[in-house]
PDB file of C-alpha atoms in Angstrom:
ATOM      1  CA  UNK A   1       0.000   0.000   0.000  1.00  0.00           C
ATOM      2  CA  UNK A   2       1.534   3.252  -0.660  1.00  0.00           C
ATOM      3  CA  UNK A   3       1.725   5.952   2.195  1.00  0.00           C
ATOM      4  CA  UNK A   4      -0.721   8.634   1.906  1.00  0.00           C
ATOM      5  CA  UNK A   5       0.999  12.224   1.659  1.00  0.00           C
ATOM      6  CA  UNK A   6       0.214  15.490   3.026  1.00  0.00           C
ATOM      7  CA  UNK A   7       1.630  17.062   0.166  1.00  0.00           C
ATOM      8  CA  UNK A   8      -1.086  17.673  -2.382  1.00  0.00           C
ATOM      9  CA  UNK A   9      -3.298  19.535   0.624  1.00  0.00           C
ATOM     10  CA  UNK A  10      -0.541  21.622   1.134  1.00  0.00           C
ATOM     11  CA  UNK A  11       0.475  22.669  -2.509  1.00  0.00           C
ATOM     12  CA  UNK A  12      -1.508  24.235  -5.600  1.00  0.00           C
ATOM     13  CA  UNK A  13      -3.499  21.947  -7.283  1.00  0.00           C
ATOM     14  CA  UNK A  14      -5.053  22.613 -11.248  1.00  0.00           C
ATOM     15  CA  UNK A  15      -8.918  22.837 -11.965  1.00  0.00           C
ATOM     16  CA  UNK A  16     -11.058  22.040 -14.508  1.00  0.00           C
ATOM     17  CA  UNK A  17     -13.684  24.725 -14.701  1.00  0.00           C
ATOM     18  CA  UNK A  18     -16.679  24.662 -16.110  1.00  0.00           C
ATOM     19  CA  UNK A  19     -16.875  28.133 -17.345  1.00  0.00           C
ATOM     20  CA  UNK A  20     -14.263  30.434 -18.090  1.00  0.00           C
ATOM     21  CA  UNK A  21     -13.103  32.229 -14.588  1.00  0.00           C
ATOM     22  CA  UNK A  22     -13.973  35.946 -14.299  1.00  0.00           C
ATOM     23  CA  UNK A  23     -11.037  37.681 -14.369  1.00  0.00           C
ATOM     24  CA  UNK A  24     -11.168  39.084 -10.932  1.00  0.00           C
ATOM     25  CA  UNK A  25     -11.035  35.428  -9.970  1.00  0.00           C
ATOM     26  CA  UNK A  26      -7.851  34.831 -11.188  1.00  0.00           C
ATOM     27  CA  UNK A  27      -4.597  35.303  -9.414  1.00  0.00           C
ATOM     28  CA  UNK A  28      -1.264  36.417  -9.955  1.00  0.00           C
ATOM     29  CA  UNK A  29       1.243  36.585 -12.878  1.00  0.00           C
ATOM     30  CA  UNK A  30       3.475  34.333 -13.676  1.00  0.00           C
ATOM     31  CA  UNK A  31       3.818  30.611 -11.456  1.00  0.00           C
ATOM     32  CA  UNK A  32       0.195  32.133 -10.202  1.00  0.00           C
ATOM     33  CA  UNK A  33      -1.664  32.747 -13.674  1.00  0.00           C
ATOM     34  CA  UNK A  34      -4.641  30.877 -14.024  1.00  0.00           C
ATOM     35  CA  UNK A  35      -4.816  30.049 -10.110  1.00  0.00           C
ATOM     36  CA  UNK A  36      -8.476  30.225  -8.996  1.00  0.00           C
ATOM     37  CA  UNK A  37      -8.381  33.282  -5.684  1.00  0.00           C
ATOM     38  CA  UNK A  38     -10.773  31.599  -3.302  1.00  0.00           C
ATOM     39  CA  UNK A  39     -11.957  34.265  -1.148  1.00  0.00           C
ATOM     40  CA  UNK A  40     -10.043  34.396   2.219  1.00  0.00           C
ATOM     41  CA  UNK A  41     -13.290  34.855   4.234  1.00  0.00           C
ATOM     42  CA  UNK A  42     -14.379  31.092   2.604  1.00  0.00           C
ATOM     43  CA  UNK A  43     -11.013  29.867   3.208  1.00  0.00           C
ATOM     44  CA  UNK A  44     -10.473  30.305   6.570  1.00  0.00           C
ATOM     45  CA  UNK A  45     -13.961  28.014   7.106  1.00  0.00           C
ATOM     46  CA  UNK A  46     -12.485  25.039   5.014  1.00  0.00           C
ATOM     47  CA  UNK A  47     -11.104  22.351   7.126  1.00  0.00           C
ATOM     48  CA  UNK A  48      -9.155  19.861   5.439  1.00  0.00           C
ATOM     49  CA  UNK A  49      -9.062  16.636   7.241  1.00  0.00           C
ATOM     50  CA  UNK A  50      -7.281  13.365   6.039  1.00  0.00           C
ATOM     51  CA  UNK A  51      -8.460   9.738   7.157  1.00  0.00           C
ATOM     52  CA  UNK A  52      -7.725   6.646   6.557  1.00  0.00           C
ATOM     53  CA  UNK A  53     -10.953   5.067   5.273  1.00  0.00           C
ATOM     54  CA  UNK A  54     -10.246   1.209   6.044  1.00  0.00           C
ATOM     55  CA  UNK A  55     -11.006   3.027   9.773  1.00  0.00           C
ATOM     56  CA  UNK A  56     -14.294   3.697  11.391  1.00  0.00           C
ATOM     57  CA  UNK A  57     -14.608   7.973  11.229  1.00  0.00           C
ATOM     58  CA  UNK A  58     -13.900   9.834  14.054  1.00  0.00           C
ATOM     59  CA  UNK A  59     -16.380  12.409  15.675  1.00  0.00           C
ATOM     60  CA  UNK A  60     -15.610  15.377  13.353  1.00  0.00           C
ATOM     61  CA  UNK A  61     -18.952  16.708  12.596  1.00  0.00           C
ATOM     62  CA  UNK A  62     -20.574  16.694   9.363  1.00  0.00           C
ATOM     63  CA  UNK A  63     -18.959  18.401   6.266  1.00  0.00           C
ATOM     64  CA  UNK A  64     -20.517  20.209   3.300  1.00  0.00           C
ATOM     65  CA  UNK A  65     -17.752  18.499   0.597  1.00  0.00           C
ATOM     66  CA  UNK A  66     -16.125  15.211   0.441  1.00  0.00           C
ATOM     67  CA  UNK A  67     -13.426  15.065  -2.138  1.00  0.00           C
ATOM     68  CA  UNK A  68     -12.932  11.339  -2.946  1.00  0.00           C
ATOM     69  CA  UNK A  69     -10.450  10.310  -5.619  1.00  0.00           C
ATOM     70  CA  UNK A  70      -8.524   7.549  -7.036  1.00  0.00           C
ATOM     71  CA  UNK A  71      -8.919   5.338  -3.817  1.00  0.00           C
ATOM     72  CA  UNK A  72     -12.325   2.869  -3.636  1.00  0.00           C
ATOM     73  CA  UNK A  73     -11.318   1.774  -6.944  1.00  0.00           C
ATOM     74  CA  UNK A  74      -8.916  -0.402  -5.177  1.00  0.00           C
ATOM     75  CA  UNK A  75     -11.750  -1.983  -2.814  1.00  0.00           C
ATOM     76  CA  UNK A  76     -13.759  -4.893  -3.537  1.00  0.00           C
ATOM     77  CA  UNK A  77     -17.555  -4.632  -3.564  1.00  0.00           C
ATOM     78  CA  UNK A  78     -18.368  -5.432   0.609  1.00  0.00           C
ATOM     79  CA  UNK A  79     -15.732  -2.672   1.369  1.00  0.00           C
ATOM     80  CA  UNK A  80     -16.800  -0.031  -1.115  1.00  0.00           C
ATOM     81  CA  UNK A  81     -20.051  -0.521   0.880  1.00  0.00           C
ATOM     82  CA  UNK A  82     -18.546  -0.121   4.192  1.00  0.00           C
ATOM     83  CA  UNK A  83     -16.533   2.784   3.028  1.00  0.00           C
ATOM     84  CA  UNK A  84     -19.698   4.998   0.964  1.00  0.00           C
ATOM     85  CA  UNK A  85     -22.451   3.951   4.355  1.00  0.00           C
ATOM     86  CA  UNK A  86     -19.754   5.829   6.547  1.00  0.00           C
ATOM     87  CA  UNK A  87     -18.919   8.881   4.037  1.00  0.00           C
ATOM     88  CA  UNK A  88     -23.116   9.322   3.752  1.00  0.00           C
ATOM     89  CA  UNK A  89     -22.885   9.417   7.321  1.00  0.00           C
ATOM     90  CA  UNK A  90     -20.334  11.994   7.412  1.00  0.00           C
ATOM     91  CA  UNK A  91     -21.863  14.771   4.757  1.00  0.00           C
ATOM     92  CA  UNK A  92     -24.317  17.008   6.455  1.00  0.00           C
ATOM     93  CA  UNK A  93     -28.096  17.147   4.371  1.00  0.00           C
ATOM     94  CA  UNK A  94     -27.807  18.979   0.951  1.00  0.00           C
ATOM     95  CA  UNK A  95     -23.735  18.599   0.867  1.00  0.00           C
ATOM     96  CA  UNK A  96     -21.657  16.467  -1.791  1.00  0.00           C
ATOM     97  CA  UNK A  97     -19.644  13.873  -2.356  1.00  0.00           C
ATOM     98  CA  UNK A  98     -17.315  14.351  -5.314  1.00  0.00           C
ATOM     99  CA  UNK A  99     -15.783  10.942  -6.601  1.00  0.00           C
ATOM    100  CA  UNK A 100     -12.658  11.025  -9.590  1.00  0.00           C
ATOM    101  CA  UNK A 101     -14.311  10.072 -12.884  1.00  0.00           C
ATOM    102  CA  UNK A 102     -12.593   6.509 -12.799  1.00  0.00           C
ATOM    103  CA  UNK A 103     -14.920   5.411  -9.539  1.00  0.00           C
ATOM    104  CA  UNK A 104     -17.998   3.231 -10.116  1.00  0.00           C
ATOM    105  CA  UNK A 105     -20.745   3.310  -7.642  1.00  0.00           C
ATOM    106  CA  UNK A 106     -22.267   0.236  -9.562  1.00  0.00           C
ATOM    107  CA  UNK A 107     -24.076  -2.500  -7.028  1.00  0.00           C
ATOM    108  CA  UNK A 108     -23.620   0.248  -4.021  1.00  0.00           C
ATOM    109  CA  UNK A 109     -26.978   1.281  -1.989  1.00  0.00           C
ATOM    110  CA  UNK A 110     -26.465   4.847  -0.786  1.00  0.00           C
ATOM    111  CA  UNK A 111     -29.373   7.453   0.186  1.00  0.00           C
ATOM    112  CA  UNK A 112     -27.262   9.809  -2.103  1.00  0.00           C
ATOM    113  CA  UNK A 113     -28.876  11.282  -5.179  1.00  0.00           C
ATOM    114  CA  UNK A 114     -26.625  11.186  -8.398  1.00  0.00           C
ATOM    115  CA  UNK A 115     -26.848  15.235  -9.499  1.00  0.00           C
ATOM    116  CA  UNK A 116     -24.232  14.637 -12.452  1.00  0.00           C
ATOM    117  CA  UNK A 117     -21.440  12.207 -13.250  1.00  0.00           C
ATOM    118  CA  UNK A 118     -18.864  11.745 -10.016  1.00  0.00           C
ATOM    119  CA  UNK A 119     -21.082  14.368  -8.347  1.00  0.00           C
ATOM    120  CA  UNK A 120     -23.840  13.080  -5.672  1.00  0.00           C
ATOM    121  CA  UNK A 121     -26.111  14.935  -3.029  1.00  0.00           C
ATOM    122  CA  UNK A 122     -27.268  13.851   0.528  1.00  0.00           C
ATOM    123  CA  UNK A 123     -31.036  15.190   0.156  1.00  0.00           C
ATOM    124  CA  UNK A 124     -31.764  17.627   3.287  1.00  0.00           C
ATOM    125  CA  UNK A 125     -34.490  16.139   5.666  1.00  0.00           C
TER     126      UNK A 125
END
């Protein structure tokens, strides 16, 4: 199994957007051209969090966002199971789960509604 790293949290990361950026969204010149600016006031309430999902979740609360990619496609059926029942758990009502293009969510029971591909929503109550 290959350690999980820190690193990516920590450094810049590309995006695929939708639409073109507004250009007061962009950052910088040049290593910071075509960096999305998230605004400061919305980035001091993200918390990133890492966990290692072959464990049960800790108390953390529920988030708005889980980011989930490249990793249950390594799981067998039983465990994808185990792993998606404790994410569902985890997302507050009306947040997302984002999974990488490559997952499959084929022969998996989750409450989550499928809002467009690698995209689902827990419905609020």
């Amino acid at each position: 199994m290959t350690p999980w790293s820190p690193s990516p949290i920590r450094s810049r990361r590309s995006w695929t957007v939708c639409a073109p950026a507004r250009p007061r969204c962009l950052k910088g010149v040049r290593t910071q051209v075509g960096n999305l600016l998230i605004e400061p006031k919305l980035k001091a309430r993200v918390r990133w969090a890492q966990h290692n999902l072959m464990q049960p979740l800790r108390e953390t609360g529920t988030f708005d966002l889980v980011l989930l990619r490249n990793v249950p496609i390594y799981f067998d059926l039983p465990t994808k199971q185990r792993v998606l029942d404790a994410l569902s758990h985890s997302i507050a009502p009306g947040g997302y789960l984002v999974i990488s293009h490559v997952e499959s969510l084929q022969g998996l029971r989750t409450d989550l509604q499928l809002v467009r591909p690698s995209v689902l929503r827990k419905p609020r109550r």
